[in-house]
Coordinates of C-alpha atoms in Angstrom, one line a residue:
X139 CA -45.2 -79.2 -49.5
X140 CA -44.9 -80.6 -46.0
X141 CA -44.8 -78.5 -42.9
X142 CA -44.0 -79.9 -39.4
X143 CA -46.4 -77.8 -37.4
X144 CA -48.9 -75.0 -37.6
X145 CA -51.1 -72.7 -35.4
X146 CA -54.7 -71.7 -36.2
X147 CA -55.4 -68.0 -36.2
X148 CA -59.1 -67.3 -36.0
X149 CA -61.7 -65.4 -33.9
X150 CA -63.2 -68.8 -33.1
X151 CA -60.0 -70.3 -31.7
X152 CA -58.1 -69.3 -28.5
X153 CA -54.9 -70.7 -27.2
X154 CA -54.4 -70.3 -23.4
X155 CA -51.6 -71.6 -21.1
X156 CA -53.6 -74.8 -20.4
X157 CA -56.2 -75.2 -23.2
X158 CA -57.1 -74.8 -26.9
X159 CA -60.6 -73.5 -27.1
X160 CA -62.6 -73.4 -30.3
X161 CA -66.1 -72.7 -31.5
X162 CA -67.2 -74.9 -34.4
X163 CA -70.2 -74.8 -36.7
X164 CA -71.4 -78.3 -37.3
X165 CA -73.2 -78.5 -40.6
X166 CA -75.5 -81.5 -40.8
X167 CA -79.0 -82.5 -42.0
X168 CA -82.3 -83.4 -40.4
X169 CA -84.7 -85.7 -42.1
X170 CA -88.5 -85.7 -41.6
X171 CA -91.1 -87.9 -43.2
X172 CA -94.2 -85.7 -43.4
X173 CA -97.6 -85.5 -45.1
X174 CA -97.7 -82.7 -47.7
X175 CA -100.8 -82.4 -49.9
X176 CA -102.0 -85.9 -48.8
X177 CA -98.7 -87.5 -49.8
X178 CA -95.9 -88.6 -47.4
X179 CA -92.5 -87.6 -48.6
X180 CA -89.0 -87.3 -47.2
X181 CA -87.8 -83.8 -46.6
X182 CA -84.1 -83.0 -45.9
X183 CA -83.4 -79.9 -43.9
X184 CA -79.9 -78.5 -43.6
X185 CA -79.0 -77.8 -40.0
X186 CA -76.2 -75.9 -38.2
X187 CA -75.3 -76.6 -34.6
X188 CA -72.7 -74.6 -32.8
X189 CA -70.3 -76.5 -30.6
X190 CA -67.6 -75.4 -28.2
X191 CA -64.5 -77.5 -27.7
X192 CA -61.7 -77.3 -25.2
X193 CA -58.6 -79.5 -25.1
X194 CA -56.1 -79.6 -22.3
X195 CA -52.7 -79.1 -23.7
X196 CA -50.6 -80.6 -20.9
X197 CA -49.4 -83.9 -22.2
X198 CA -49.2 -86.4 -19.3
X199 CA -46.6 -89.0 -18.6
X200 CA -48.4 -92.1 -19.9
X201 CA -48.2 -95.7 -18.6
X202 CA -49.5 -98.4 -21.0
X203 CA -50.3 -101.8 -19.6
X204 CA -50.8 -104.6 -22.0
X205 CA -52.7 -107.8 -21.1
X206 CA -50.6 -110.3 -23.0
X207 CA -47.4 -108.2 -22.7
X208 CA -45.2 -111.2 -23.5
X209 CA -47.0 -112.1 -26.7
X210 CA -45.9 -111.3 -30.2
X211 CA -47.8 -107.9 -30.3
X212 CA -46.6 -106.8 -26.8
X213 CA -42.9 -107.7 -27.4
X214 CA -43.0 -106.2 -30.9
X215 CA -44.5 -102.9 -29.8
X216 CA -42.2 -102.5 -26.7
X217 CA -39.1 -103.3 -28.8
X218 CA -40.2 -101.1 -31.6
X219 CA -40.6 -98.1 -29.3
X220 CA -37.3 -98.7 -27.7
X221 CA -35.6 -99.0 -31.1
X222 CA -37.0 -95.6 -32.1
X223 CA -36.1 -94.0 -28.8
X224 CA -32.5 -95.2 -28.9
X225 CA -32.1 -94.5 -32.6
X226 CA -31.2 -98.2 -33.3
X227 CA -30.3 -99.3 -36.8
X228 CA -29.7 -102.9 -37.9
X229 CA -28.6 -104.9 -40.9
X230 CA -31.1 -106.8 -43.0
X231 CA -30.3 -108.8 -46.1
X232 CA -31.2 -105.7 -48.2
X233 CA -29.9 -102.6 -46.3
X234 CA -29.2 -100.9 -43.0
X235 CA -32.6 -100.3 -41.6
X236 CA -33.5 -97.4 -39.4
X237 CA -36.3 -97.6 -36.7
X238 CA -39.5 -96.0 -37.7
X239 CA -43.2 -95.8 -36.9
X240 CA -44.5 -96.8 -40.4
X241 CA -48.1 -98.1 -40.1
X242 CA -49.1 -95.7 -37.3
X243 CA -51.8 -93.2 -38.1
X244 CA -50.7 -90.7 -35.5
X245 CA -46.9 -91.0 -36.1
X246 CA -46.6 -91.7 -39.9
X247 CA -49.6 -90.2 -41.7
X248 CA -50.4 -86.7 -42.8
X249 CA -53.4 -84.3 -43.0
X250 CA -54.1 -81.6 -45.6
X251 CA -54.1 -78.1 -44.0
X252 CA -54.7 -76.0 -47.1
X253 CA -52.9 -74.7 -50.2
X254 CA -50.1 -72.1 -50.7
X255 CA -49.4 -70.5 -54.1
X256 CA -51.2 -73.3 -55.9
X257 CA -49.5 -76.1 -53.9
X258 CA -51.2 -78.5 -51.5
X259 CA -49.8 -78.2 -47.9
X260 CA -49.7 -81.2 -45.6
X261 CA -48.7 -81.6 -42.0
X262 CA -48.2 -84.6 -39.6
X263 CA -51.5 -86.0 -38.2
X264 CA -50.0 -85.7 -34.7
X265 CA -49.6 -81.9 -35.3
X266 CA -53.4 -81.4 -35.0
X267 CA -53.4 -81.6 -31.2
X268 CA -50.7 -82.2 -28.5
X269 CA -50.2 -85.9 -28.1
X270 CA -48.0 -88.1 -26.0
X271 CA -44.7 -88.9 -27.6
X272 CA -44.4 -92.7 -27.9
X273 CA -40.9 -92.6 -26.6
X274 CA -42.1 -91.2 -23.3
X275 CA -44.5 -94.1 -22.6
X276 CA -43.7 -96.5 -19.7
X277 CA -44.7 -100.0 -20.6
X278 CA -45.9 -102.8 -18.3
X279 CA -48.5 -105.5 -18.2
X280 CA -49.6 -109.0 -17.5
X281 CA -49.0 -112.4 -19.1
X282 CA -49.8 -116.0 -18.2
X283 CA -46.2 -116.8 -19.2
X284 CA -43.3 -115.6 -17.0
X285 CA -40.9 -115.2 -19.9
X286 CA -39.0 -111.9 -19.9
X287 CA -39.6 -109.6 -22.9
X288 CA -36.3 -110.3 -24.5
X289 CA -36.9 -114.0 -24.6
X290 CA -40.5 -113.4 -25.6
X291 CA -39.2 -111.3 -28.5
X292 CA -36.9 -114.2 -29.6
X293 CA -39.8 -116.6 -29.3
X294 CA -42.0 -114.4 -31.5
X295 CA -39.5 -114.4 -34.4
X296 CA -40.8 -111.1 -35.6
X297 CA -37.6 -108.9 -35.6
X298 CA -34.4 -109.5 -37.5
X299 CA -31.7 -111.2 -35.3
X300 CA -29.4 -108.2 -35.4
X301 CA -32.2 -106.0 -34.0
X302 CA -33.0 -108.6 -31.4
X303 CA -29.4 -108.6 -30.2
X304 CA -29.4 -104.8 -29.8
X305 CA -32.8 -104.8 -28.0
X306 CA -32.0 -107.6 -25.6
X307 CA -30.2 -105.5 -22.9
X308 CA -33.2 -103.1 -22.7
X309 CA -35.8 -105.9 -22.5
X310 CA -34.4 -108.8 -20.5
X311 CA -35.3 -107.1 -17.2
X312 CA -38.9 -106.6 -18.3
X313 CA -41.0 -109.4 -16.8
X314 CA -44.9 -109.5 -17.0
X315 CA -47.0 -109.5 -13.9
X316 CA -49.0 -112.7 -13.3
X317 CA -52.1 -112.9 -15.5
X318 CA -55.7 -114.2 -15.2
X319 CA -55.9 -117.7 -16.8
X320 CA -59.1 -119.6 -17.4
X321 CA -58.7 -122.6 -19.8
X322 CA -62.4 -122.6 -20.5
X323 CA -62.1 -119.4 -22.5
X324 CA -59.1 -120.2 -24.8
X325 CA -57.7 -123.1 -26.7
X326 CA -56.4 -126.1 -24.7
X327 CA -53.1 -125.8 -26.5
X328 CA -52.3 -122.6 -24.5
X329 CA -51.9 -124.6 -21.2
X330 CA -48.1 -125.1 -21.7
X331 CA -47.6 -121.3 -21.5
X332 CA -49.5 -120.8 -18.3
X333 CA -46.8 -120.7 -15.6
X334 CA -47.5 -117.1 -14.3
X335 CA -51.1 -117.0 -13.2
X336 CA -53.3 -115.3 -10.6
X337 CA -54.9 -117.8 -8.3
X338 CA -58.2 -117.4 -6.4
X339 CA -61.8 -116.7 -7.2
X340 CA -63.0 -114.4 -9.9
X341 CA -63.4 -111.6 -7.4
X342 CA -60.0 -112.1 -6.0
X343 CA -58.5 -112.2 -9.5
X344 CA -60.3 -109.0 -10.3
X345 CA -59.1 -107.2 -7.2
X346 CA -55.5 -108.4 -7.7
X347 CA -55.3 -107.3 -11.3
X348 CA -56.9 -104.0 -10.3
X349 CA -54.2 -103.4 -7.6
X350 CA -51.4 -104.2 -10.1
X351 CA -51.9 -101.1 -12.3
X352 CA -53.7 -98.5 -10.1
X353 CA -52.0 -95.6 -8.5
X354 CA -51.0 -97.6 -5.4
X355 CA -48.8 -99.8 -7.6
X356 CA -47.9 -99.1 -11.2
X357 CA -48.5 -95.3 -11.1
X358 CA -46.4 -94.9 -7.9
X359 CA -43.6 -97.1 -9.1
X360 CA -43.3 -95.5 -12.5
X361 CA -44.4 -91.9 -11.6
X362 CA -46.8 -91.8 -14.5
X363 CA -49.8 -89.4 -14.6
X364 CA -52.2 -91.7 -16.5
X365 CA -52.6 -95.3 -17.4
X366 CA -54.3 -96.9 -20.4
X367 CA -54.8 -100.7 -20.4
X368 CA -55.2 -102.7 -23.6
X369 CA -56.0 -106.4 -24.1
X370 CA -53.6 -108.0 -26.7
X371 CA -53.8 -111.5 -25.2
X372 CA -55.4 -114.6 -26.7
X373 CA -58.7 -114.5 -28.5
X374 CA -61.3 -115.9 -26.1
X375 CA -64.5 -117.7 -26.9
X376 CA -67.7 -115.7 -26.8
X377 CA -69.2 -115.3 -23.3
X378 CA -72.8 -116.3 -23.0
X379 CA -75.0 -113.3 -22.3
X380 CA -77.6 -114.4 -19.8
X381 CA -80.4 -112.5 -18.0
X382 CA -79.4 -112.4 -14.4
X383 CA -75.7 -113.0 -15.0
X384 CA -74.2 -110.2 -17.0
X385 CA -77.0 -108.3 -18.6
X386 CA -77.0 -105.4 -16.2
X387 CA -74.4 -103.7 -14.1
X388 CA -75.9 -105.0 -10.9
X389 CA -76.2 -108.5 -12.2
X390 CA -72.6 -108.6 -13.4
X391 CA -71.2 -107.4 -10.0
X392 CA -73.4 -109.9 -8.2
X393 CA -72.1 -112.6 -10.5
X394 CA -68.6 -111.6 -9.6
X395 CA -69.4 -112.0 -5.9
X396 CA -70.9 -115.5 -6.6
X397 CA -67.7 -116.5 -8.6
X398 CA -69.8 -117.3 -11.7
X399 CA -67.7 -119.3 -14.2
X400 CA -69.1 -117.4 -17.2
X401 CA -67.1 -114.2 -16.5
X402 CA -64.1 -114.2 -18.9
X403 CA -60.6 -113.0 -18.0
X404 CA -60.9 -110.1 -20.4
X405 CA -64.1 -109.0 -18.8
X406 CA -62.4 -109.2 -15.4
X407 CA -59.6 -106.9 -16.5
X408 CA -62.1 -104.5 -18.1
X409 CA -64.3 -104.5 -15.0
X410 CA -61.3 -103.6 -12.8
X411 CA -60.3 -100.8 -15.2
X412 CA -63.9 -99.3 -15.2
X413 CA -64.0 -99.5 -11.4
X414 CA -60.7 -97.5 -11.3
X415 CA -61.7 -95.2 -14.2
X416 CA -58.8 -96.4 -16.3
X417 CA -59.4 -96.5 -20.0
X418 CA -59.6 -100.1 -21.3
X419 CA -59.3 -101.2 -25.0
X420 CA -60.1 -104.7 -26.3
X421 CA -57.8 -105.7 -29.1
X422 CA -59.3 -109.1 -29.7
X423 CA -62.7 -110.2 -31.2
X424 CA -64.5 -111.7 -28.2
X425 CA -67.4 -110.0 -26.5
X426 CA -65.5 -108.7 -23.5
X427 CA -67.9 -105.8 -23.2
X428 CA -71.0 -107.7 -22.1
X429 CA -74.1 -105.5 -21.6
X430 CA -73.6 -105.2 -17.8
X431 CA -70.0 -104.0 -18.3
X432 CA -71.1 -101.4 -20.9
X433 CA -73.8 -100.3 -18.5
X434 CA -71.2 -99.8 -15.7
X435 CA -68.8 -97.9 -18.0
X436 CA -71.5 -95.5 -19.0
X437 CA -72.6 -95.0 -15.4
X438 CA -69.0 -94.3 -14.3
X439 CA -68.1 -92.4 -17.5
X440 CA -65.0 -94.6 -17.9
X441 CA -63.6 -95.0 -21.4
X442 CA -63.9 -98.4 -23.1
X443 CA -63.1 -99.2 -26.8
X444 CA -62.7 -102.1 -29.2
X445 CA -63.1 -104.6 -30.6
X446 CA -60.2 -106.4 -32.5
X447 CA -57.3 -104.7 -34.2
X448 CA -58.0 -103.9 -37.9
X449 CA -54.6 -104.5 -39.5
X450 CA -54.5 -106.6 -42.8
X451 CA -57.2 -108.5 -44.6
X452 CA -60.1 -106.8 -42.9
X453 CA -58.7 -103.3 -43.5
X454 CA -58.4 -104.1 -47.2
X455 CA -62.0 -105.5 -47.2
X456 CA -63.4 -102.3 -45.6
X457 CA -61.7 -100.3 -48.4
X458 CA -62.6 -102.5 -51.4
X459 CA -66.2 -103.2 -50.6
X460 CA -66.8 -99.5 -49.9
X461 CA -65.3 -98.8 -53.3
X462 CA -67.3 -101.4 -55.1
X463 CA -70.7 -100.5 -53.6
X464 CA -69.9 -96.8 -54.0
X465 CA -69.2 -97.4 -57.7
X466 CA -72.6 -99.1 -58.1
X467 CA -71.0 -102.6 -58.4
X468 CA -72.7 -105.4 -56.5
X469 CA -70.5 -107.7 -54.5
X470 CA -72.3 -111.1 -54.3
X471 CA -69.6 -113.4 -52.9
X472 CA -66.7 -112.6 -50.6
X473 CA -64.4 -115.6 -49.6
X474 CA -61.5 -114.9 -47.2
X475 CA -58.9 -117.5 -46.4
X476 CA -56.0 -117.0 -44.0
X477 CA -53.2 -119.2 -42.7
X478 CA -50.7 -118.2 -40.0
X479 CA -48.2 -119.8 -37.7
X480 CA -47.9 -117.6 -34.6
X481 CA -49.5 -118.2 -31.3
X482 CA -52.6 -116.4 -32.3
X483 CA -53.0 -118.9 -35.1
X484 CA -52.4 -121.8 -32.7
X485 CA -55.1 -120.5 -30.4
X486 CA -57.5 -119.8 -33.2
X487 CA -57.2 -123.5 -34.3
X488 CA -59.8 -124.2 -31.6
X489 CA -63.4 -124.0 -33.0
X490 CA -64.7 -121.9 -30.0
X491 CA -62.1 -119.2 -30.3
X492 CA -62.2 -119.2 -34.1
X493 CA -65.9 -118.4 -33.9
X494 CA -65.1 -115.1 -32.1
X495 CA -62.8 -114.1 -35.0
X496 CA -65.2 -115.2 -37.6
X497 CA -67.9 -113.0 -36.2
X498 CA -65.5 -110.0 -36.0
X499 CA -64.4 -110.4 -39.6
X500 CA -67.8 -111.2 -41.1
X501 CA -69.7 -108.1 -40.0
X502 CA -67.3 -105.6 -41.6
X503 CA -69.3 -105.2 -44.8
X504 CA -72.8 -104.8 -43.3
X505 CA -73.1 -101.0 -43.3
X506 CA -71.8 -100.7 -46.8
X507 CA -74.2 -103.2 -48.1
X508 CA -77.1 -101.6 -46.3
X509 CA -76.3 -98.2 -47.7
X510 CA -77.4 -99.1 -51.3
X511 CA -80.9 -100.4 -51.8
X512 CA -80.5 -100.1 -55.5
X513 CA -78.1 -103.0 -55.4
X514 CA -79.5 -105.1 -52.6
X515 CA -83.1 -106.1 -51.7
X516 CA -84.1 -105.8 -48.0
X517 CA -82.4 -108.6 -46.1
X518 CA -80.1 -109.5 -49.1
X519 CA -76.4 -109.9 -48.3
X520 CA -73.3 -111.2 -50.1
X521 CA -72.2 -114.7 -49.4
X522 CA -69.4 -114.2 -46.9
X523 CA -67.1 -116.9 -45.8
X524 CA -64.0 -116.6 -43.5
X525 CA -61.5 -119.5 -43.1
X526 CA -58.4 -119.5 -40.8
X527 CA -55.8 -122.3 -40.7
X528 CA -52.8 -122.8 -38.4
X529 CA -49.6 -123.5 -40.4
X530 CA -46.6 -123.3 -37.9
X531 CA -43.9 -122.8 -40.6
X532 CA -45.1 -119.4 -41.7
X533 CA -44.8 -117.9 -38.2
X534 CA -45.9 -114.3 -37.9
X535 CA -46.0 -113.9 -41.7
X536 CA -49.8 -114.4 -42.2
X537 CA -51.1 -115.2 -45.7
X538 CA -54.5 -113.7 -46.6
X539 CA -56.3 -114.6 -49.8
X540 CA -59.5 -113.1 -50.9
X541 CA -61.9 -113.5 -53.8
X542 CA -64.5 -110.9 -54.5
X543 CA -67.2 -111.8 -57.1
X544 CA -69.6 -109.0 -58.1
X545 CA -72.4 -108.4 -60.5
X546 CA -71.8 -105.7 -63.1
X547 CA -73.6 -104.1 -66.1
X548 CA -76.2 -106.2 -67.9
X549 CA -75.6 -109.4 -65.9
X550 CA -71.9 -109.5 -66.2
X551 CA -69.6 -110.9 -63.5
X552 CA -66.4 -109.4 -62.2
X553 CA -63.9 -111.2 -59.9
X554 CA -61.1 -109.7 -58.0
X555 CA -58.5 -111.9 -56.3
X556 CA -56.0 -110.6 -53.7
X557 CA -53.0 -112.2 -52.1
X558 CA -51.8 -110.3 -49.0
X559 CA -48.8 -111.3 -47.0
X560 CA -49.3 -109.6 -43.7
X561 CA -46.5 -109.4 -41.1
X562 CA -49.1 -109.8 -38.4
X563 CA -47.4 -108.2 -35.4
X564 CA -45.6 -105.5 -37.4
X565 CA -49.0 -104.4 -38.6
X566 CA -50.7 -104.7 -35.2
X567 CA -48.1 -102.9 -33.1
X568 CA -48.5 -99.4 -34.6
X569 CA -52.3 -99.8 -34.3
X570 CA -51.9 -100.6 -30.6
X571 CA -49.8 -97.4 -30.3
X572 CA -52.5 -95.3 -32.0
X573 CA -55.2 -96.8 -29.8
X574 CA -53.6 -95.9 -26.6
X575 CA -52.4 -92.4 -27.8
X576 CA -55.9 -91.5 -29.1
X577 CA -57.6 -92.9 -26.0
X578 CA -55.4 -90.7 -23.8
X579 CA -56.0 -87.7 -26.0
X580 CA -59.8 -88.1 -26.0
X581 CA -59.8 -87.9 -22.2
X582 CA -58.4 -84.4 -22.5
X583 CA -61.2 -83.1 -24.8
X584 CA -64.5 -81.7 -23.6
X585 CA -67.2 -80.1 -25.6
X586 CA -70.8 -78.9 -25.5
X587 CA -73.5 -78.0 -27.9
X588 CA -75.2 -74.6 -28.1
X589 CA -78.2 -75.8 -26.1
X590 CA -76.0 -77.4 -23.3
X591 CA -74.9 -75.6 -20.1
X592 CA -71.9 -77.7 -19.1
X593 CA -68.9 -79.2 -21.0
X594 CA -68.7 -82.9 -21.0
X595 CA -66.3 -85.6 -22.3
X596 CA -67.0 -87.9 -25.3
X597 CA -69.3 -90.8 -24.7
X598 CA -67.4 -93.4 -22.7
X599 CA -68.0 -96.0 -25.4
X600 CA -65.2 -94.6 -27.6
X601 CA -66.4 -94.6 -31.2
X602 CA -63.6 -92.2 -32.0
X603 CA -61.3 -95.3 -32.1
X604 CA -63.3 -97.2 -34.7
X605 CA -60.8 -96.6 -37.6
X606 CA -58.5 -99.0 -35.8
X607 CA -60.8 -101.9 -35.0
X608 CA -62.6 -104.6 -37.0
X609 CA -65.8 -104.6 -35.0
X610 CA -66.2 -101.0 -33.6
X611 CA -67.9 -100.8 -30.2
X612 CA -70.6 -98.2 -30.3
X613 CA -73.1 -96.9 -27.7
X614 CA -76.5 -98.5 -27.8
X615 CA -78.6 -97.1 -30.6
X616 CA -75.6 -95.8 -32.6
X617 CA -75.1 -96.9 -36.2
X618 CA -71.9 -98.9 -36.8
X619 CA -69.7 -97.6 -39.6
X620 CA -67.1 -99.9 -41.0
X621 CA -66.1 -98.1 -44.2
X622 CA -62.5 -97.2 -43.6
X623 CA -62.5 -93.8 -45.4
X624 CA -65.5 -92.7 -43.4
X625 CA -63.9 -93.8 -40.1
X626 CA -60.7 -91.9 -40.8
X627 CA -62.6 -88.8 -41.9
X628 CA -64.6 -88.9 -38.7
X629 CA -61.5 -89.1 -36.5
X630 CA -59.6 -86.4 -38.4
X631 CA -62.5 -84.0 -38.6
X632 CA -63.3 -84.2 -34.9
X633 CA -59.7 -83.3 -34.1
X634 CA -59.8 -80.5 -36.7
X635 CA -62.9 -79.2 -35.0
X636 CA -60.9 -79.0 -31.7
X637 CA -58.7 -76.4 -33.4
X638 CA -61.5 -74.6 -35.3
X639 CA -60.7 -76.1 -38.7
X640 CA -63.4 -77.0 -41.2
X641 CA -63.8 -80.6 -42.1
X642 CA -61.7 -81.8 -45.1
X643 CA -64.3 -82.1 -47.8
X644 CA -62.0 -82.1 -50.9
X645 CA -64.2 -79.7 -52.8
X646 CA -61.3 -77.2 -53.4
X647 CA -63.8 -74.7 -54.8
X648 CA -61.1 -72.0 -54.9
X649 CA -59.7 -73.8 -57.9
X650 CA -62.9 -74.6 -59.7

């Protein structure tokens, strides 16, 4: 059975005019390695910590600014939200298609809330806590190309022609603001697009991009209450992390004053956002968040999240390797091949930008491999190769082919081969939507443990967004979790705690 909404009735939950307040018992474990009877042994001690959560229920009018607004992802997301808002339908070769949000965790997935008369009861994910309605979002952004969004949509060749024709009147007046362009950080083949760029020194570019979206400009013009900024522009090469340049907050700001060349455009945007306390999310694989920027975000308690949208091949990998290792099967070789023909593929044809993507895709299995010392010796790791090729003809319809070879019982071998045709931007756009909605929601949640006096927000390095990214950004000293099921459970269970619900553990003891 599916229900559209629900309200929790519990002595541990209180609904006020402005907040949802909950008291939550967090059941966890504490491990100690101690000497007992002259022998060291591991001892696991169950532990319960009481937390209080409070979530503001007022949903703000949200502005979303995309860096790379005129790219495939930006035009696809903008057009998709407009199509849903206006109730647009269009003819395909198969049927009359209705606009939807398929592929969005917040808009198109469900959570289990219990059982009723022997039947499982589910509700929309978005019913857990008040969230921004996508159709109330005001979009804006920057791009190094001055093409309006309607023409950018046509250039992307993602939507059917009938849908493009219906969306054109809504999008042809949308023109990106000038963007920061540094040819040293992206492929040389992107130069032809760069006709809409911010001039000046790094500091001048940073200040200009800052003025574009802060309350003096974007917020005043659009009357929004909050802004979230997300990078969906080209993959950049990795920035060199150098002592004295970008290793600390002070050094990064001093490097900006000196107009150091090794500060990437994405870092400039992120820096501007942190200085204005505007949430910033990196949807590409480069190391936008150099140590000095992370340091600054923590000092200013300004939300940052990333890296790299997890949409197709990597999402499958984070499911399949988790399944194999969890089943006691030992993956020994993982070979991933991709070819695509959109501008992302064109930019990734340069070795320096491909390297950023290779790093992002290759690290996704690490935590799963490290979890099972029965299968893997210390330091042992599967052979893992990632290949990406640019094939213009296939456009946005990326092909991903994977071969997983594993060792099984008594020296046997098992090989799984997958072919995945990924409509790249149609998979990425709902993820962008989820990222900005969850980032906004997380800024309205505060909590404290039983031994703390004051409520506080989540850590500014937003691990809560890790389900949606290939290479989750985590605070220093925090373990990285890539297994998709664990990431989703973490996110859902935190939101359940905010309304006083127990984590979904699938035990269903009442039927055992």
